[in-house]
Amino acid sequence: MRPVRGNFKDALYNTPVQGTAADITKKALGRLLQRLADTGVKIIGTVHDEIILETPDRLPGEAGVILRETMIQAGEAYLGKVPVEVEVTIAETWAEK
């Protein structure tokens, strides 16, 4: 058996956290597809546990509410009674985030 190097303990503890966040994000994406159908809102990408939407000018607030609710529901499906916090940022460009 070869010796363990580097931050093995960090990876050991961090992997379940990152894996669960990835699962929550995927569940939220699936639910968002259904909730955003026929709204004109597009899912344009994900970065780690972030979901990036593009909305018509008239819908950013409404899309933000839907995104927040959906992500909380997805988190609660995995985490049960553990509080789920979601931060939504609305901006014209990614640079404004």
PDB file of N, CA and C in Angstrom:
ATOM      1  N   MET A   1       0.836  -1.174   0.000  1.00  0.00           N
ATOM      2  CA  MET A   1       0.000   0.000   0.000  1.00  0.00           C
ATOM      3  C   MET A   1       0.885   1.243   0.000  1.00  0.00           C
ATOM      4  N   ARG A   2       0.574   2.182  -0.852  1.00  0.00           N
ATOM      5  CA  ARG A   2       1.404   3.385  -0.912  1.00  0.00           C
ATOM      6  C   ARG A   2       0.955   4.409   0.138  1.00  0.00           C
ATOM      7  N   PRO A   3       1.870   5.263   0.575  1.00  0.00           N
ATOM      8  CA  PRO A   3       1.527   6.246   1.608  1.00  0.00           C
ATOM      9  C   PRO A   3       0.567   7.314   1.065  1.00  0.00           C
ATOM     10  N   VAL A   4      -0.236   7.841   1.956  1.00  0.00           N
ATOM     11  CA  VAL A   4      -1.186   8.903   1.606  1.00  0.00           C
ATOM     12  C   VAL A   4      -0.459  10.237   1.683  1.00  0.00           C
ATOM     13  N   ARG A   5      -0.616  11.041   0.645  1.00  0.00           N
ATOM     14  CA  ARG A   5       0.060  12.338   0.595  1.00  0.00           C
ATOM     15  C   ARG A   5      -0.958  13.463   0.490  1.00  0.00           C
ATOM     16  N   GLY A   6      -0.492  14.641   0.780  1.00  0.00           N
ATOM     17  CA  GLY A   6      -1.308  15.831   0.560  1.00  0.00           C
ATOM     18  C   GLY A   6      -2.433  15.976   1.566  1.00  0.00           C
ATOM     19  N   ASN A   7      -3.492  16.566   1.087  1.00  0.00           N
ATOM     20  CA  ASN A   7      -4.629  16.895   1.941  1.00  0.00           C
ATOM     21  C   ASN A   7      -5.693  15.809   1.888  1.00  0.00           C
ATOM     22  N   PHE A   8      -5.305  14.598   2.166  1.00  0.00           N
ATOM     23  CA  PHE A   8      -6.232  13.473   2.092  1.00  0.00           C
ATOM     24  C   PHE A   8      -7.438  13.680   3.003  1.00  0.00           C
ATOM     25  N   LYS A   9      -7.190  14.128   4.227  1.00  0.00           N
ATOM     26  CA  LYS A   9      -8.301  14.329   5.165  1.00  0.00           C
ATOM     27  C   LYS A   9      -9.253  15.406   4.657  1.00  0.00           C
ATOM     28  N   ASP A  10      -8.703  16.469   4.086  1.00  0.00           N
ATOM     29  CA  ASP A  10      -9.560  17.520   3.526  1.00  0.00           C
ATOM     30  C   ASP A  10     -10.459  16.947   2.442  1.00  0.00           C
ATOM     31  N   ALA A  11      -9.881  16.164   1.552  1.00  0.00           N
ATOM     32  CA  ALA A  11     -10.657  15.558   0.468  1.00  0.00           C
ATOM     33  C   ALA A  11     -11.681  14.577   1.024  1.00  0.00           C
ATOM     34  N   LEU A  12     -11.297  13.847   2.043  1.00  0.00           N
ATOM     35  CA  LEU A  12     -12.193  12.870   2.660  1.00  0.00           C
ATOM     36  C   LEU A  12     -13.440  13.545   3.213  1.00  0.00           C
ATOM     37  N   TYR A  13     -13.264  14.674   3.866  1.00  0.00           N
ATOM     38  CA  TYR A  13     -14.403  15.383   4.456  1.00  0.00           C
ATOM     39  C   TYR A  13     -15.154  16.228   3.431  1.00  0.00           C
ATOM     40  N   ASN A  14     -14.459  16.740   2.441  1.00  0.00           N
ATOM     41  CA  ASN A  14     -15.064  17.657   1.479  1.00  0.00           C
ATOM     42  C   ASN A  14     -15.852  16.939   0.385  1.00  0.00           C
ATOM     43  N   THR A  15     -15.453  15.736   0.029  1.00  0.00           N
ATOM     44  CA  THR A  15     -16.105  15.014  -1.071  1.00  0.00           C
ATOM     45  C   THR A  15     -17.602  14.810  -0.843  1.00  0.00           C
ATOM     46  N   PRO A  16     -18.050  14.371   0.329  1.00  0.00           N
ATOM     47  CA  PRO A  16     -19.499  14.220   0.517  1.00  0.00           C
ATOM     48  C   PRO A  16     -20.251  15.552   0.424  1.00  0.00           C
ATOM     49  N   VAL A  17     -19.625  16.618   0.882  1.00  0.00           N
ATOM     50  CA  VAL A  17     -20.266  17.937   0.817  1.00  0.00           C
ATOM     51  C   VAL A  17     -20.426  18.357  -0.637  1.00  0.00           C
ATOM     52  N   GLN A  18     -19.351  18.266  -1.413  1.00  0.00           N
ATOM     53  CA  GLN A  18     -19.423  18.653  -2.823  1.00  0.00           C
ATOM     54  C   GLN A  18     -20.343  17.730  -3.609  1.00  0.00           C
ATOM     55  N   GLY A  19     -20.316  16.449  -3.301  1.00  0.00           N
ATOM     56  CA  GLY A  19     -21.182  15.495  -3.995  1.00  0.00           C
ATOM     57  C   GLY A  19     -22.651  15.772  -3.728  1.00  0.00           C
ATOM     58  N   THR A  20     -22.976  16.079  -2.472  1.00  0.00           N
ATOM     59  CA  THR A  20     -24.364  16.397  -2.132  1.00  0.00           C
ATOM     60  C   THR A  20     -24.793  17.689  -2.806  1.00  0.00           C
ATOM     61  N   ALA A  21     -23.924  18.690  -2.828  1.00  0.00           N
ATOM     62  CA  ALA A  21     -24.248  19.947  -3.514  1.00  0.00           C
ATOM     63  C   ALA A  21     -24.496  19.696  -4.999  1.00  0.00           C
ATOM     64  N   ALA A  22     -23.715  18.817  -5.602  1.00  0.00           N
ATOM     65  CA  ALA A  22     -23.917  18.485  -7.020  1.00  0.00           C
ATOM     66  C   ALA A  22     -25.256  17.791  -7.225  1.00  0.00           C
ATOM     67  N   ASP A  23     -25.613  16.883  -6.324  1.00  0.00           N
ATOM     68  CA  ASP A  23     -26.903  16.193  -6.424  1.00  0.00           C
ATOM     69  C   ASP A  23     -28.063  17.173  -6.280  1.00  0.00           C
ATOM     70  N   ILE A  24     -27.952  18.088  -5.326  1.00  0.00           N
ATOM     71  CA  ILE A  24     -29.001  19.094  -5.121  1.00  0.00           C
ATOM     72  C   ILE A  24     -29.143  19.962  -6.365  1.00  0.00           C
ATOM     73  N   THR A  25     -28.021  20.377  -6.937  1.00  0.00           N
ATOM     74  CA  THR A  25     -28.058  21.221  -8.135  1.00  0.00           C
ATOM     75  C   THR A  25     -28.734  20.496  -9.288  1.00  0.00           C
ATOM     76  N   LYS A  26     -28.422  19.226  -9.468  1.00  0.00           N
ATOM     77  CA  LYS A  26     -29.045  18.452 -10.554  1.00  0.00           C
ATOM     78  C   LYS A  26     -30.547  18.305 -10.342  1.00  0.00           C
ATOM     79  N   LYS A  27     -30.958  18.052  -9.113  1.00  0.00           N
ATOM     80  CA  LYS A  27     -32.391  17.941  -8.823  1.00  0.00           C
ATOM     81  C   LYS A  27     -33.077  19.282  -9.095  1.00  0.00           C
ATOM     82  N   ALA A  28     -32.443  20.379  -8.688  1.00  0.00           N
ATOM     83  CA  ALA A  28     -33.014  21.704  -8.935  1.00  0.00           C
ATOM     84  C   ALA A  28     -33.127  21.978 -10.432  1.00  0.00           C
ATOM     85  N   LEU A  29     -32.123  21.592 -11.201  1.00  0.00           N
ATOM     86  CA  LEU A  29     -32.175  21.794 -12.653  1.00  0.00           C
ATOM     87  C   LEU A  29     -33.350  21.054 -13.275  1.00  0.00           C
ATOM     88  N   GLY A  30     -33.560  19.819 -12.860  1.00  0.00           N
ATOM     89  CA  GLY A  30     -34.684  19.046 -13.386  1.00  0.00           C
ATOM     90  C   GLY A  30     -36.019  19.693 -13.068  1.00  0.00           C
ATOM     91  N   ARG A  31     -36.159  20.157 -11.843  1.00  0.00           N
ATOM     92  CA  ARG A  31     -37.408  20.814 -11.440  1.00  0.00           C
ATOM     93  C   ARG A  31     -37.578  22.162 -12.137  1.00  0.00           C
ATOM     94  N   LEU A  32     -36.468  22.870 -12.321  1.00  0.00           N
ATOM     95  CA  LEU A  32     -36.540  24.173 -12.995  1.00  0.00           C
ATOM     96  C   LEU A  32     -37.031  24.037 -14.428  1.00  0.00           C
ATOM     97  N   LEU A  33     -36.578  23.009 -15.115  1.00  0.00           N
ATOM     98  CA  LEU A  33     -37.039  22.798 -16.494  1.00  0.00           C
ATOM     99  C   LEU A  33     -38.557  22.760 -16.555  1.00  0.00           C
ATOM    100  N   GLN A  34     -39.166  22.096 -15.596  1.00  0.00           N
ATOM    101  CA  GLN A  34     -40.628  22.013 -15.560  1.00  0.00           C
ATOM    102  C   GLN A  34     -41.256  23.347 -15.175  1.00  0.00           C
ATOM    103  N   ARG A  35     -40.708  23.988 -14.154  1.00  0.00           N
ATOM    104  CA  ARG A  35     -41.309  25.225 -13.651  1.00  0.00           C
ATOM    105  C   ARG A  35     -41.136  26.398 -14.603  1.00  0.00           C
ATOM    106  N   LEU A  36     -40.073  26.381 -15.398  1.00  0.00           N
ATOM    107  CA  LEU A  36     -39.801  27.510 -16.291  1.00  0.00           C
ATOM    108  C   LEU A  36     -40.341  27.304 -17.700  1.00  0.00           C
ATOM    109  N   ALA A  37     -40.943  26.156 -17.951  1.00  0.00           N
ATOM    110  CA  ALA A  37     -41.493  25.888 -19.289  1.00  0.00           C
ATOM    111  C   ALA A  37     -42.463  27.001 -19.675  1.00  0.00           C
ATOM    112  N   ASP A  38     -42.365  27.461 -20.892  1.00  0.00           N
ATOM    113  CA  ASP A  38     -43.258  28.486 -21.451  1.00  0.00           C
ATOM    114  C   ASP A  38     -43.135  29.860 -20.792  1.00  0.00           C
ATOM    115  N   THR A  39     -42.028  30.144 -20.093  1.00  0.00           N
ATOM    116  CA  THR A  39     -41.843  31.469 -19.494  1.00  0.00           C
ATOM    117  C   THR A  39     -40.884  32.332 -20.303  1.00  0.00           C
ATOM    118  N   GLY A  40     -40.103  31.705 -21.171  1.00  0.00           N
ATOM    119  CA  GLY A  40     -39.072  32.431 -21.897  1.00  0.00           C
ATOM    120  C   GLY A  40     -37.758  32.498 -21.143  1.00  0.00           C
ATOM    121  N   VAL A  41     -37.733  31.973 -19.918  1.00  0.00           N
ATOM    122  CA  VAL A  41     -36.505  31.943 -19.121  1.00  0.00           C
ATOM    123  C   VAL A  41     -35.676  30.750 -19.581  1.00  0.00           C
ATOM    124  N   LYS A  42     -34.369  30.978 -19.753  1.00  0.00           N
ATOM    125  CA  LYS A  42     -33.473  29.916 -20.212  1.00  0.00           C
ATOM    126  C   LYS A  42     -32.430  29.602 -19.146  1.00  0.00           C
ATOM    127  N   ILE A  43     -32.185  28.320 -18.947  1.00  0.00           N
ATOM    128  CA  ILE A  43     -31.062  27.893 -18.115  1.00  0.00           C
ATOM    129  C   ILE A  43     -29.851  27.909 -19.036  1.00  0.00           C
ATOM    130  N   ILE A  44     -28.865  28.761 -18.722  1.00  0.00           N
ATOM    131  CA  ILE A  44     -27.728  28.873 -19.639  1.00  0.00           C
ATOM    132  C   ILE A  44     -26.441  28.283 -19.081  1.00  0.00           C
ATOM    133  N   GLY A  45     -26.454  27.899 -17.815  1.00  0.00           N
ATOM    134  CA  GLY A  45     -25.240  27.279 -17.311  1.00  0.00           C
ATOM    135  C   GLY A  45     -25.272  27.039 -15.820  1.00  0.00           C
ATOM    136  N   THR A  46     -24.287  26.281 -15.364  1.00  0.00           N
ATOM    137  CA  THR A  46     -24.070  26.064 -13.938  1.00  0.00           C
ATOM    138  C   THR A  46     -22.588  26.257 -13.653  1.00  0.00           C
ATOM    139  N   VAL A  47     -22.301  26.746 -12.474  1.00  0.00           N
ATOM    140  CA  VAL A  47     -20.928  26.864 -11.988  1.00  0.00           C
ATOM    141  C   VAL A  47     -20.953  26.349 -10.552  1.00  0.00           C
ATOM    142  N   HIS A  48     -20.350  25.191 -10.345  1.00  0.00           N
ATOM    143  CA  HIS A  48     -20.367  24.526  -9.038  1.00  0.00           C
ATOM    144  C   HIS A  48     -21.816  24.341  -8.591  1.00  0.00           C
ATOM    145  N   ASP A  49     -22.253  25.082  -7.561  1.00  0.00           N
ATOM    146  CA  ASP A  49     -23.628  24.940  -7.081  1.00  0.00           C
ATOM    147  C   ASP A  49     -24.497  26.134  -7.482  1.00  0.00           C
ATOM    148  N   GLU A  50     -24.080  26.866  -8.497  1.00  0.00           N
ATOM    149  CA  GLU A  50     -24.841  28.013  -8.992  1.00  0.00           C
ATOM    150  C   GLU A  50     -25.550  27.643 -10.287  1.00  0.00           C
ATOM    151  N   ILE A  51     -26.746  28.192 -10.455  1.00  0.00           N
ATOM    152  CA  ILE A  51     -27.501  28.012 -11.689  1.00  0.00           C
ATOM    153  C   ILE A  51     -27.686  29.393 -12.302  1.00  0.00           C
ATOM    154  N   ILE A  52     -27.315  29.522 -13.568  1.00  0.00           N
ATOM    155  CA  ILE A  52     -27.373  30.811 -14.258  1.00  0.00           C
ATOM    156  C   ILE A  52     -28.542  30.794 -15.228  1.00  0.00           C
ATOM    157  N   LEU A  53     -29.414  31.788 -15.079  1.00  0.00           N
ATOM    158  CA  LEU A  53     -30.586  31.909 -15.936  1.00  0.00           C
ATOM    159  C   LEU A  53     -30.493  33.172 -16.773  1.00  0.00           C
ATOM    160  N   GLU A  54     -31.120  33.125 -17.929  1.00  0.00           N
ATOM    161  CA  GLU A  54     -31.297  34.317 -18.762  1.00  0.00           C
ATOM    162  C   GLU A  54     -32.801  34.534 -18.857  1.00  0.00           C
ATOM    163  N   THR A  55     -33.238  35.741 -18.514  1.00  0.00           N
ATOM    164  CA  THR A  55     -34.677  35.991 -18.460  1.00  0.00           C
ATOM    165  C   THR A  55     -35.077  37.126 -19.391  1.00  0.00           C
ATOM    166  N   PRO A  56     -36.334  37.103 -19.844  1.00  0.00           N
ATOM    167  CA  PRO A  56     -36.857  38.276 -20.543  1.00  0.00           C
ATOM    168  C   PRO A  56     -36.847  39.466 -19.571  1.00  0.00           C
ATOM    169  N   ASP A  57     -36.782  40.675 -20.096  1.00  0.00           N
ATOM    170  CA  ASP A  57     -36.692  41.872 -19.252  1.00  0.00           C
ATOM    171  C   ASP A  57     -37.813  41.972 -18.223  1.00  0.00           C
ATOM    172  N   ARG A  58     -38.953  41.410 -18.513  1.00  0.00           N
ATOM    173  CA  ARG A  58     -40.098  41.553 -17.621  1.00  0.00           C
ATOM    174  C   ARG A  58     -40.113  40.539 -16.476  1.00  0.00           C
ATOM    175  N   LEU A  59     -39.216  39.562 -16.479  1.00  0.00           N
ATOM    176  CA  LEU A  59     -39.318  38.448 -15.532  1.00  0.00           C
ATOM    177  C   LEU A  59     -38.173  38.221 -14.547  1.00  0.00           C
ATOM    178  N   PRO A  60     -37.191  39.076 -14.410  1.00  0.00           N
ATOM    179  CA  PRO A  60     -36.070  38.682 -13.547  1.00  0.00           C
ATOM    180  C   PRO A  60     -36.469  38.428 -12.093  1.00  0.00           C
ATOM    181  N   GLY A  61     -37.336  39.248 -11.540  1.00  0.00           N
ATOM    182  CA  GLY A  61     -37.760  39.037 -10.155  1.00  0.00           C
ATOM    183  C   GLY A  61     -38.517  37.738  -9.981  1.00  0.00           C
ATOM    184  N   GLU A  62     -39.455  37.484 -10.877  1.00  0.00           N
ATOM    185  CA  GLU A  62     -40.248  36.253 -10.823  1.00  0.00           C
ATOM    186  C   GLU A  62     -39.356  35.026 -11.017  1.00  0.00           C
ATOM    187  N   ALA A  63     -38.430  35.107 -11.954  1.00  0.00           N
ATOM    188  CA  ALA A  63     -37.510  33.987 -12.190  1.00  0.00           C
ATOM    189  C   ALA A  63     -36.639  33.749 -10.961  1.00  0.00           C
ATOM    190  N   GLY A  64     -36.224  34.826 -10.293  1.00  0.00           N
ATOM    191  CA  GLY A  64     -35.426  34.690  -9.078  1.00  0.00           C
ATOM    192  C   GLY A  64     -36.180  33.979  -7.967  1.00  0.00           C
ATOM    193  N   VAL A  65     -37.469  34.301  -7.824  1.00  0.00           N
ATOM    194  CA  VAL A  65     -38.304  33.641  -6.813  1.00  0.00           C
ATOM    195  C   VAL A  65     -38.441  32.154  -7.132  1.00  0.00           C
ATOM    196  N   ILE A  66     -38.711  31.846  -8.394  1.00  0.00           N
ATOM    197  CA  ILE A  66     -38.843  30.442  -8.810  1.00  0.00           C
ATOM    198  C   ILE A  66     -37.535  29.693  -8.572  1.00  0.00           C
ATOM    199  N   LEU A  67     -36.418  30.305  -8.937  1.00  0.00           N
ATOM    200  CA  LEU A  67     -35.110  29.675  -8.744  1.00  0.00           C
ATOM    201  C   LEU A  67     -34.860  29.398  -7.264  1.00  0.00           C
ATOM    202  N   ARG A  68     -35.084  30.400  -6.431  1.00  0.00           N
ATOM    203  CA  ARG A  68     -34.850  30.247  -4.988  1.00  0.00           C
ATOM    204  C   ARG A  68     -35.725  29.131  -4.414  1.00  0.00           C
ATOM    205  N   GLU A  69     -37.023  29.171  -4.691  1.00  0.00           N
ATOM    206  CA  GLU A  69     -37.941  28.148  -4.179  1.00  0.00           C
ATOM    207  C   GLU A  69     -37.529  26.750  -4.633  1.00  0.00           C
ATOM    208  N   THR A  70     -37.165  26.644  -5.894  1.00  0.00           N
ATOM    209  CA  THR A  70     -36.814  25.342  -6.462  1.00  0.00           C
ATOM    210  C   THR A  70     -35.532  24.802  -5.846  1.00  0.00           C
ATOM    211  N   MET A  71     -34.550  25.668  -5.654  1.00  0.00           N
ATOM    212  CA  MET A  71     -33.293  25.215  -5.051  1.00  0.00           C
ATOM    213  C   MET A  71     -33.494  24.811  -3.589  1.00  0.00           C
ATOM    214  N   ILE A  72     -34.330  25.545  -2.872  1.00  0.00           N
ATOM    215  CA  ILE A  72     -34.612  25.180  -1.479  1.00  0.00           C
ATOM    216  C   ILE A  72     -35.318  23.829  -1.422  1.00  0.00           C
ATOM    217  N   GLN A  73     -36.308  23.626  -2.276  1.00  0.00           N
ATOM    218  CA  GLN A  73     -37.020  22.345  -2.303  1.00  0.00           C
ATOM    219  C   GLN A  73     -36.071  21.193  -2.634  1.00  0.00           C
ATOM    220  N   ALA A  74     -35.180  21.412  -3.586  1.00  0.00           N
ATOM    221  CA  ALA A  74     -34.210  20.371  -3.947  1.00  0.00           C
ATOM    222  C   ALA A  74     -33.280  20.077  -2.772  1.00  0.00           C
ATOM    223  N   GLY A  75     -32.831  21.119  -2.091  1.00  0.00           N
ATOM    224  CA  GLY A  75     -31.965  20.928  -0.931  1.00  0.00           C
ATOM    225  C   GLY A  75     -32.655  20.185   0.192  1.00  0.00           C
ATOM    226  N   GLU A  76     -33.912  20.552   0.447  1.00  0.00           N
ATOM    227  CA  GLU A  76     -34.665  19.892   1.514  1.00  0.00           C
ATOM    228  C   GLU A  76     -34.916  18.418   1.205  1.00  0.00           C
ATOM    229  N   ALA A  77     -35.016  18.081  -0.078  1.00  0.00           N
ATOM    230  CA  ALA A  77     -35.211  16.678  -0.463  1.00  0.00           C
ATOM    231  C   ALA A  77     -34.021  15.823  -0.030  1.00  0.00           C
ATOM    232  N   TYR A  78     -32.826  16.412   0.002  1.00  0.00           N
ATOM    233  CA  TYR A  78     -31.622  15.679   0.402  1.00  0.00           C
ATOM    234  C   TYR A  78     -31.266  15.879   1.870  1.00  0.00           C
ATOM    235  N   LEU A  79     -31.536  17.064   2.390  1.00  0.00           N
ATOM    236  CA  LEU A  79     -31.025  17.419   3.713  1.00  0.00           C
ATOM    237  C   LEU A  79     -32.056  17.351   4.829  1.00  0.00           C
ATOM    238  N   GLY A  80     -33.299  17.076   4.478  1.00  0.00           N
ATOM    239  CA  GLY A  80     -34.335  16.956   5.504  1.00  0.00           C
ATOM    240  C   GLY A  80     -34.524  18.235   6.293  1.00  0.00           C
ATOM    241  N   LYS A  81     -34.268  18.166   7.592  1.00  0.00           N
ATOM    242  CA  LYS A  81     -34.515  19.305   8.479  1.00  0.00           C
ATOM    243  C   LYS A  81     -33.343  20.288   8.561  1.00  0.00           C
ATOM    244  N   VAL A  82     -32.272  20.001   7.875  1.00  0.00           N
ATOM    245  CA  VAL A  82     -31.134  20.920   7.874  1.00  0.00           C
ATOM    246  C   VAL A  82     -31.545  22.174   7.100  1.00  0.00           C
ATOM    247  N   PRO A  83     -31.369  23.365   7.680  1.00  0.00           N
ATOM    248  CA  PRO A  83     -31.766  24.588   6.974  1.00  0.00           C
ATOM    249  C   PRO A  83     -31.016  24.740   5.650  1.00  0.00           C
ATOM    250  N   VAL A  84     -31.748  25.159   4.636  1.00  0.00           N
ATOM    251  CA  VAL A  84     -31.169  25.371   3.309  1.00  0.00           C
ATOM    252  C   VAL A  84     -31.229  26.864   3.007  1.00  0.00           C
ATOM    253  N   GLU A  85     -30.083  27.446   2.721  1.00  0.00           N
ATOM    254  CA  GLU A  85     -30.030  28.863   2.377  1.00  0.00           C
ATOM    255  C   GLU A  85     -29.675  29.000   0.910  1.00  0.00           C
ATOM    256  N   VAL A  86     -30.377  29.890   0.230  1.00  0.00           N
ATOM    257  CA  VAL A  86     -30.129  30.141  -1.187  1.00  0.00           C
ATOM    258  C   VAL A  86     -30.024  31.645  -1.385  1.00  0.00           C
ATOM    259  N   GLU A  87     -28.994  32.061  -2.069  1.00  0.00           N
ATOM    260  CA  GLU A  87     -28.798  33.472  -2.385  1.00  0.00           C
ATOM    261  C   GLU A  87     -28.991  33.654  -3.884  1.00  0.00           C
ATOM    262  N   VAL A  88     -29.891  34.555  -4.248  1.00  0.00           N
ATOM    263  CA  VAL A  88     -30.150  34.843  -5.659  1.00  0.00           C
ATOM    264  C   VAL A  88     -29.637  36.243  -5.959  1.00  0.00           C
ATOM    265  N   THR A  89     -28.893  36.366  -7.034  1.00  0.00           N
ATOM    266  CA  THR A  89     -28.400  37.657  -7.496  1.00  0.00           C
ATOM    267  C   THR A  89     -28.959  37.911  -8.885  1.00  0.00           C
ATOM    268  N   ILE A  90     -29.507  39.107  -9.081  1.00  0.00           N
ATOM    269  CA  ILE A  90     -30.032  39.488 -10.393  1.00  0.00           C
ATOM    270  C   ILE A  90     -29.154  40.611 -10.925  1.00  0.00           C
ATOM    271  N   ALA A  91     -28.628  40.419 -12.132  1.00  0.00           N
ATOM    272  CA  ALA A  91     -27.730  41.410 -12.725  1.00  0.00           C
ATOM    273  C   ALA A  91     -27.886  41.402 -14.239  1.00  0.00           C
ATOM    274  N   GLU A  92     -27.483  42.494 -14.851  1.00  0.00           N
ATOM    275  CA  GLU A  92     -27.517  42.595 -16.313  1.00  0.00           C
ATOM    276  C   GLU A  92     -26.448  41.716 -16.958  1.00  0.00           C
ATOM    277  N   THR A  93     -25.288  41.618 -16.295  1.00  0.00           N
ATOM    278  CA  THR A  93     -24.175  40.823 -16.819  1.00  0.00           C
ATOM    279  C   THR A  93     -23.525  40.043 -15.676  1.00  0.00           C
ATOM    280  N   TRP A  94     -22.717  39.048 -16.019  1.00  0.00           N
ATOM    281  CA  TRP A  94     -21.991  38.298 -15.000  1.00  0.00           C
ATOM    282  C   TRP A  94     -21.000  39.189 -14.265  1.00  0.00           C
ATOM    283  N   ALA A  95     -20.487  40.206 -14.934  1.00  0.00           N
ATOM    284  CA  ALA A  95     -19.518  41.101 -14.311  1.00  0.00           C
ATOM    285  C   ALA A  95     -20.135  41.852 -13.129  1.00  0.00           C
ATOM    286  N   GLU A  96     -21.445  42.030 -13.142  1.00  0.00           N
ATOM    287  CA  GLU A  96     -22.123  42.754 -12.070  1.00  0.00           C
ATOM    288  C   GLU A  96     -22.419  41.879 -10.862  1.00  0.00           C
ATOM    289  N   LYS A  97     -22.209  40.601 -11.003  1.00  0.00           N
ATOM    290  CA  LYS A  97     -22.549  39.666  -9.930  1.00  0.00           C
ATOM    291  C   LYS A  97     -21.894  40.006  -8.635  1.00  0.00           C
TER     292      LYS A  97
END
